[in-house]
Short mmCIF file of N, CA and C in Angstrom, two decimals:
data_model
loop_
_atom_site.label_atom_id
_atom_site.label_comp_id
_atom_site.label_asym_id
_atom_site.label_seq_id
_atom_site.Cartn_x
_atom_site.Cartn_y
_atom_site.Cartn_z
N UNK A 1385 142.34 127.43 77.50
CA UNK A 1385 141.09 126.92 77.98
C UNK A 1385 141.43 126.91 79.55
N UNK A 1386 140.39 127.48 80.20
CA UNK A 1386 140.53 127.61 81.68
C UNK A 1386 140.05 126.39 82.50
N UNK A 1387 140.91 125.95 83.24
CA UNK A 1387 140.60 124.84 84.10
C UNK A 1387 140.44 125.17 85.55
N UNK A 1388 139.40 124.79 86.09
CA UNK A 1388 138.98 125.02 87.51
C UNK A 1388 139.33 123.83 88.23
N UNK A 1389 138.95 123.91 89.62
CA UNK A 1389 139.26 122.72 90.51
C UNK A 1389 138.49 121.52 89.95
N UNK A 1390 139.18 120.44 90.07
CA UNK A 1390 138.70 119.20 89.56
C UNK A 1390 138.70 119.00 88.03
N UNK A 1391 139.14 120.10 87.39
CA UNK A 1391 139.38 119.85 85.85
C UNK A 1391 138.01 120.14 85.16
N UNK A 1392 137.06 120.66 85.83
CA UNK A 1392 135.77 120.75 85.03
C UNK A 1392 135.64 122.20 84.69
N UNK A 1393 135.28 122.50 83.38
CA UNK A 1393 135.16 123.90 83.01
C UNK A 1393 133.72 124.55 83.34
N UNK A 1394 133.63 125.65 83.72
CA UNK A 1394 132.23 126.29 84.22
C UNK A 1394 131.42 126.31 82.98
N UNK A 1395 130.20 126.15 83.10
CA UNK A 1395 129.29 126.18 81.91
C UNK A 1395 128.99 127.76 81.61
N UNK A 1396 128.77 127.98 80.34
CA UNK A 1396 128.46 129.34 80.06
C UNK A 1396 127.15 129.74 80.30
N UNK A 1397 126.74 130.99 80.31
CA UNK A 1397 125.47 131.60 80.85
C UNK A 1397 124.44 131.02 79.83
N UNK A 1398 124.79 131.03 78.48
CA UNK A 1398 123.77 130.51 77.48
C UNK A 1398 123.41 129.02 77.83
N UNK A 1399 124.35 128.27 78.09
CA UNK A 1399 124.17 126.86 78.22
C UNK A 1399 123.36 126.57 79.53
N UNK A 1400 123.49 127.42 80.60
CA UNK A 1400 122.53 127.50 81.80
C UNK A 1400 121.20 127.77 81.55
N UNK A 1401 121.01 128.80 80.69
CA UNK A 1401 119.68 129.29 80.26
C UNK A 1401 118.95 128.22 79.56
N UNK A 1402 119.64 127.47 78.53
CA UNK A 1402 119.14 126.44 77.73
C UNK A 1402 118.70 125.34 78.65
N UNK A 1403 119.39 125.00 79.63
CA UNK A 1403 119.07 123.84 80.47
C UNK A 1403 117.92 124.27 81.42
N UNK A 1404 117.78 125.34 81.81
CA UNK A 1404 116.64 125.72 82.54
C UNK A 1404 115.35 125.75 81.71
N UNK A 1405 115.55 126.14 80.43
CA UNK A 1405 114.30 126.19 79.54
C UNK A 1405 113.98 124.60 79.20
N UNK A 1406 114.96 123.88 79.08
CA UNK A 1406 114.63 122.48 78.76
C UNK A 1406 113.95 121.83 80.11
N UNK A 1407 114.34 121.99 81.19
CA UNK A 1407 113.76 121.66 82.27
C UNK A 1407 112.43 122.11 82.59
N UNK A 1408 112.04 123.38 82.20
CA UNK A 1408 110.71 123.92 82.31
C UNK A 1408 109.72 123.36 81.13
N UNK A 1409 110.28 122.96 80.01
CA UNK A 1409 109.57 122.22 78.94
C UNK A 1409 109.14 120.86 79.39
N UNK A 1410 110.15 120.11 79.86
CA UNK A 1410 109.90 118.71 80.48
C UNK A 1410 108.74 118.84 81.47
N UNK A 1411 108.98 119.76 82.47
CA UNK A 1411 107.99 120.01 83.54
C UNK A 1411 106.41 120.18 83.03
N UNK A 1412 106.38 121.09 82.04
CA UNK A 1412 105.21 121.37 81.22
C UNK A 1412 104.47 120.14 80.75
N UNK A 1413 105.37 119.40 80.03
CA UNK A 1413 104.99 118.14 79.30
C UNK A 1413 104.36 117.27 80.19
N UNK A 1414 105.14 116.89 81.44
CA UNK A 1414 104.74 116.04 82.40
C UNK A 1414 103.30 116.50 83.00
N UNK A 1415 103.20 117.83 83.26
CA UNK A 1415 101.95 118.28 83.85
C UNK A 1415 100.75 118.21 82.92
N UNK A 1416 101.13 118.39 81.60
CA UNK A 1416 100.03 118.36 80.64
C UNK A 1416 99.48 116.91 80.54
N UNK A 1417 100.46 115.92 80.51
CA UNK A 1417 100.08 114.40 80.42
C UNK A 1417 99.27 114.02 81.56
N UNK A 1418 99.66 114.59 82.77
CA UNK A 1418 99.01 114.27 83.93
C UNK A 1418 97.49 114.66 83.89
N UNK A 1419 97.36 115.99 83.50
CA UNK A 1419 96.02 116.58 83.34
C UNK A 1419 95.15 115.79 82.30
N UNK A 1420 95.79 115.48 81.14
CA UNK A 1420 95.06 114.75 80.25
C UNK A 1420 94.61 113.36 80.81
N UNK A 1421 95.28 112.71 81.49
CA UNK A 1421 95.14 111.31 81.99
C UNK A 1421 94.03 111.53 83.12
N UNK A 1422 94.14 112.45 83.85
CA UNK A 1422 93.11 112.67 85.03
C UNK A 1422 91.78 113.05 84.51
N UNK A 1423 91.84 113.89 83.26
CA UNK A 1423 90.40 114.38 82.87
C UNK A 1423 89.78 113.09 82.19
N UNK A 1424 90.38 112.07 81.76
CA UNK A 1424 89.74 110.94 81.10
C UNK A 1424 89.41 109.87 82.16
N UNK A 1425 89.75 110.02 83.50
CA UNK A 1425 89.24 109.38 84.54
C UNK A 1425 87.87 109.53 84.88
N UNK A 1426 87.03 108.55 84.97
CA UNK A 1426 85.62 108.78 85.31
C UNK A 1426 85.62 108.95 86.88
N UNK A 1427 84.78 109.82 87.39
CA UNK A 1427 84.59 109.95 88.88
C UNK A 1427 83.67 108.96 89.41
N UNK A 1428 83.03 108.12 88.49
CA UNK A 1428 82.03 107.20 88.69
C UNK A 1428 82.54 106.00 89.01
N UNK A 1429 82.03 105.12 90.14
CA UNK A 1429 82.54 103.72 90.40
C UNK A 1429 81.41 103.07 90.63
N UNK A 1430 81.46 101.65 90.56
CA UNK A 1430 80.29 100.75 90.75
C UNK A 1430 80.55 99.81 91.80
N UNK A 1431 79.53 99.67 92.71
CA UNK A 1431 79.65 98.60 93.63
C UNK A 1431 78.37 97.82 93.45
N UNK A 1432 78.63 96.49 93.63
CA UNK A 1432 77.54 95.48 93.45
C UNK A 1432 77.31 95.11 95.00
N UNK A 1433 75.88 94.78 95.22
CA UNK A 1433 75.58 94.26 96.53
C UNK A 1433 74.49 93.42 96.50
N UNK A 1434 74.30 92.36 97.40
CA UNK A 1434 73.18 91.30 97.45
C UNK A 1434 71.97 91.99 98.02
N UNK A 1435 70.79 91.55 97.59
CA UNK A 1435 69.57 92.11 98.00
C UNK A 1435 68.70 90.89 98.35
N UNK A 1436 67.60 91.07 98.94
CA UNK A 1436 66.72 89.84 99.30
C UNK A 1436 66.19 89.31 98.07
N UNK A 1437 66.24 90.04 96.93
CA UNK A 1437 65.51 89.47 95.66
C UNK A 1437 66.64 89.13 94.55
N UNK A 1438 67.83 89.18 94.90
CA UNK A 1438 69.00 89.08 93.98
C UNK A 1438 70.17 89.97 94.37
N UNK A 1439 70.44 90.70 93.06
CA UNK A 1439 71.60 91.61 93.22
C UNK A 1439 71.31 93.00 92.73
N UNK A 1440 71.87 93.99 93.25
CA UNK A 1440 71.83 95.45 92.85
C UNK A 1440 73.07 96.08 92.69
N UNK A 1441 73.27 97.23 92.35
CA UNK A 1441 74.24 98.08 92.26
C UNK A 1441 74.17 99.54 92.65
N UNK A 1442 75.31 100.07 93.05
CA UNK A 1442 75.26 101.49 93.40
C UNK A 1442 76.32 102.15 92.73
N UNK A 1443 76.15 103.37 92.18
CA UNK A 1443 77.09 104.21 91.36
C UNK A 1443 77.53 105.36 92.40
N UNK A 1444 78.82 105.26 92.48
CA UNK A 1444 79.39 106.35 93.48
C UNK A 1444 79.97 107.41 92.60
N UNK A 1445 79.87 108.73 93.02
CA UNK A 1445 80.39 109.75 92.23
C UNK A 1445 81.39 110.35 93.23
N UNK A 1446 82.49 110.44 93.15
CA UNK A 1446 83.71 110.68 93.87
C UNK A 1446 83.35 110.30 95.26
N UNK A 1447 83.18 108.87 95.52
CA UNK A 1447 83.07 108.20 96.82
C UNK A 1447 81.69 108.42 97.30
N UNK A 1448 80.79 109.05 96.92
CA UNK A 1448 79.46 109.39 97.39
C UNK A 1448 78.33 108.65 96.56
N UNK A 1449 77.43 108.04 97.32
CA UNK A 1449 76.29 107.21 96.49
C UNK A 1449 75.52 108.30 95.57
N UNK A 1450 75.45 107.98 94.33
CA UNK A 1450 74.78 108.94 93.37
C UNK A 1450 73.66 108.10 93.02
N UNK A 1451 73.66 106.94 92.78
CA UNK A 1451 72.67 106.00 92.36
C UNK A 1451 72.60 104.77 93.23
N UNK A 1452 71.45 104.51 93.75
CA UNK A 1452 71.25 103.22 94.57
C UNK A 1452 70.19 102.44 93.67
N UNK A 1453 70.66 101.25 93.24
CA UNK A 1453 69.63 100.53 92.26
C UNK A 1453 69.62 99.12 92.85
N UNK A 1454 68.71 98.88 93.58
CA UNK A 1454 68.48 97.38 94.20
C UNK A 1454 67.78 96.35 93.25
N UNK A 1455 66.99 96.96 92.17
CA UNK A 1455 66.11 96.17 91.29
C UNK A 1455 66.65 96.45 89.81
N UNK A 1456 66.09 95.51 89.01
CA UNK A 1456 66.41 95.88 87.55
C UNK A 1456 65.72 97.13 87.12
N UNK A 1457 66.29 97.93 86.64
CA UNK A 1457 65.66 99.37 86.23
C UNK A 1457 64.66 99.21 85.15
N UNK A 1458 63.68 99.93 85.28
CA UNK A 1458 62.60 99.80 84.11
C UNK A 1458 61.76 98.76 84.18
N UNK A 1459 61.82 97.88 85.18
CA UNK A 1459 60.91 96.60 85.12
C UNK A 1459 59.94 96.78 86.38
N UNK A 1460 58.82 96.23 86.10
CA UNK A 1460 57.79 96.23 87.27
C UNK A 1460 58.24 95.26 88.48
N UNK A 1461 57.76 95.62 89.51
CA UNK A 1461 58.17 94.69 90.63
C UNK A 1461 59.41 95.11 91.24
N UNK A 1462 59.75 94.26 92.17
CA UNK A 1462 61.03 94.52 93.10
C UNK A 1462 62.06 93.28 92.85
N UNK A 1463 62.25 93.01 91.71
CA UNK A 1463 63.25 91.90 91.08
C UNK A 1463 64.47 92.35 90.97
N UNK A 1464 65.44 91.90 91.84
CA UNK A 1464 66.89 92.05 91.62
C UNK A 1464 67.56 91.38 90.38
N UNK A 1465 68.74 91.80 90.14
CA UNK A 1465 69.41 91.01 89.00
C UNK A 1465 69.66 89.58 89.48
N UNK A 1466 69.70 88.71 88.45
CA UNK A 1466 69.97 87.25 88.88
C UNK A 1466 71.22 86.95 89.16
N UNK A 1467 72.34 87.78 88.87
CA UNK A 1467 73.69 87.49 89.30
C UNK A 1467 74.46 88.67 89.50
N UNK A 1468 75.60 88.63 90.33
CA UNK A 1468 76.30 89.59 90.54
C UNK A 1468 77.08 90.25 89.23
N UNK A 1469 77.34 89.27 88.27
CA UNK A 1469 77.91 89.77 87.18
C UNK A 1469 77.02 90.53 86.26
N UNK A 1470 75.57 90.12 86.17
CA UNK A 1470 74.61 91.03 85.55
C UNK A 1470 74.48 92.45 86.11
N UNK A 1471 74.54 92.56 87.55
CA UNK A 1471 74.40 93.83 88.23
C UNK A 1471 75.57 94.66 87.87
N UNK A 1472 76.83 93.96 87.80
CA UNK A 1472 77.96 94.84 87.58
C UNK A 1472 77.94 95.37 86.16
N UNK A 1473 77.71 94.37 85.10
CA UNK A 1473 77.71 94.97 83.82
C UNK A 1473 76.69 96.13 83.60
N UNK A 1474 75.56 96.11 84.03
CA UNK A 1474 74.54 97.19 84.00
C UNK A 1474 75.10 98.43 84.80
N UNK A 1475 75.59 98.22 85.80
CA UNK A 1475 76.14 99.25 86.58
C UNK A 1475 77.35 99.95 85.80
N UNK A 1476 78.16 99.12 85.33
CA UNK A 1476 79.24 99.82 84.41
C UNK A 1476 78.87 100.43 83.36
N UNK A 1477 77.75 99.84 82.59
CA UNK A 1477 77.18 100.63 81.61
C UNK A 1477 76.53 102.02 81.88
N UNK A 1478 75.88 101.96 83.00
CA UNK A 1478 75.31 103.24 83.54
C UNK A 1478 76.41 104.23 83.88
N UNK A 1479 77.53 103.84 84.61
CA UNK A 1479 78.50 104.76 84.91
C UNK A 1479 79.23 105.32 83.56
N UNK A 1480 79.38 104.41 82.68
CA UNK A 1480 80.10 105.00 81.43
C UNK A 1480 79.09 105.94 80.89
N UNK A 1481 77.85 105.65 80.67
CA UNK A 1481 77.03 106.73 80.07
C UNK A 1481 77.07 108.06 80.84
N UNK A 1482 76.85 108.05 82.14
CA UNK A 1482 77.15 109.21 82.96
C UNK A 1482 78.22 109.93 82.83
N UNK A 1483 79.33 109.21 82.47
CA UNK A 1483 80.76 110.03 82.40
C UNK A 1483 80.60 110.64 80.92
N UNK A 1484 80.16 109.78 79.83
CA UNK A 1484 80.13 110.29 78.51
C UNK A 1484 79.12 111.50 78.38
N UNK A 1485 78.07 111.54 79.05
CA UNK A 1485 76.87 112.43 78.74
C UNK A 1485 76.62 113.47 79.81
N UNK A 1486 77.06 113.10 81.07
CA UNK A 1486 76.60 113.87 82.16
C UNK A 1486 75.17 114.03 82.37
N UNK A 1487 74.44 113.01 81.95
CA UNK A 1487 73.01 112.94 82.09
C UNK A 1487 72.66 111.53 82.57
N UNK A 1488 71.51 111.48 83.27
CA UNK A 1488 71.01 110.13 83.68
C UNK A 1488 70.57 109.22 82.52
N UNK A 1489 71.24 108.05 82.31
CA UNK A 1489 70.74 107.39 81.10
C UNK A 1489 69.61 106.54 81.49
N UNK A 1490 68.82 106.03 80.29
CA UNK A 1490 67.66 105.37 80.35
C UNK A 1490 68.04 103.88 79.90
N UNK A 1491 67.47 102.89 80.41
CA UNK A 1491 67.71 101.68 79.89
C UNK A 1491 66.34 100.97 79.35
N UNK A 1492 66.47 100.58 78.03
CA UNK A 1492 65.34 99.70 77.57
C UNK A 1492 65.37 98.34 77.78
N UNK A 1493 64.36 97.52 77.60
CA UNK A 1493 64.45 96.23 77.92
C UNK A 1493 65.46 95.52 76.64
N UNK A 1494 65.55 95.99 75.55
CA UNK A 1494 66.33 95.56 74.68
C UNK A 1494 67.92 95.65 75.01
N UNK A 1495 68.08 97.04 75.63
CA UNK A 1495 69.51 97.10 75.95
C UNK A 1495 69.83 96.30 77.32
N UNK A 1496 68.93 95.98 78.08
CA UNK A 1496 69.15 95.08 79.27
C UNK A 1496 69.40 93.74 78.75
N UNK A 1497 68.76 93.32 77.73
CA UNK A 1497 68.95 91.98 77.25
C UNK A 1497 70.38 91.76 76.51
N UNK A 1498 70.71 92.95 75.73
CA UNK A 1498 72.02 92.98 75.03
C UNK A 1498 73.24 93.02 76.16
N UNK A 1499 72.78 93.41 77.50
CA UNK A 1499 73.91 93.42 78.52
C UNK A 1499 73.86 92.15 79.24
N UNK A 1500 73.01 91.15 78.86
CA UNK A 1500 72.90 89.85 79.33
C UNK A 1500 71.94 89.49 80.53
N UNK A 1501 71.07 90.69 80.69
CA UNK A 1501 70.01 90.54 81.89
C UNK A 1501 68.93 89.78 81.47
N UNK A 1502 68.59 88.71 82.19
CA UNK A 1502 67.31 87.90 82.02
C UNK A 1502 66.21 88.65 82.68
N UNK A 1503 65.38 89.16 81.93
CA UNK A 1503 64.16 89.91 82.47
C UNK A 1503 63.13 88.98 82.60
N UNK A 1504 62.62 88.93 83.89
CA UNK A 1504 61.48 88.15 84.37
C UNK A 1504 60.09 88.33 83.67
#
């Protein structure tokens, strides 16, 4: 058994190759995990704001305004949501649908009621 400085035996070439391959595999696993996590993240964010008639919401796509909704969608008149929570719930529903379908969703009166919106 050959002993070098410090009493540590040098690693064989095969052992070094195995170590490099293991490090490459670990790196690929970390990269794949990051890509899967990132692809599940929605580019859409919701911001709620006060209006003169109640509350509205904005949908941001990669930090740029994509939808500006100051009133209850699909309802006649210029009536905003009764509460900040209602506007946020509907805005988050719209953002989720955008992320799932990549198409602009429509909201029926029944869906608005299910989301807790009081329709005037």
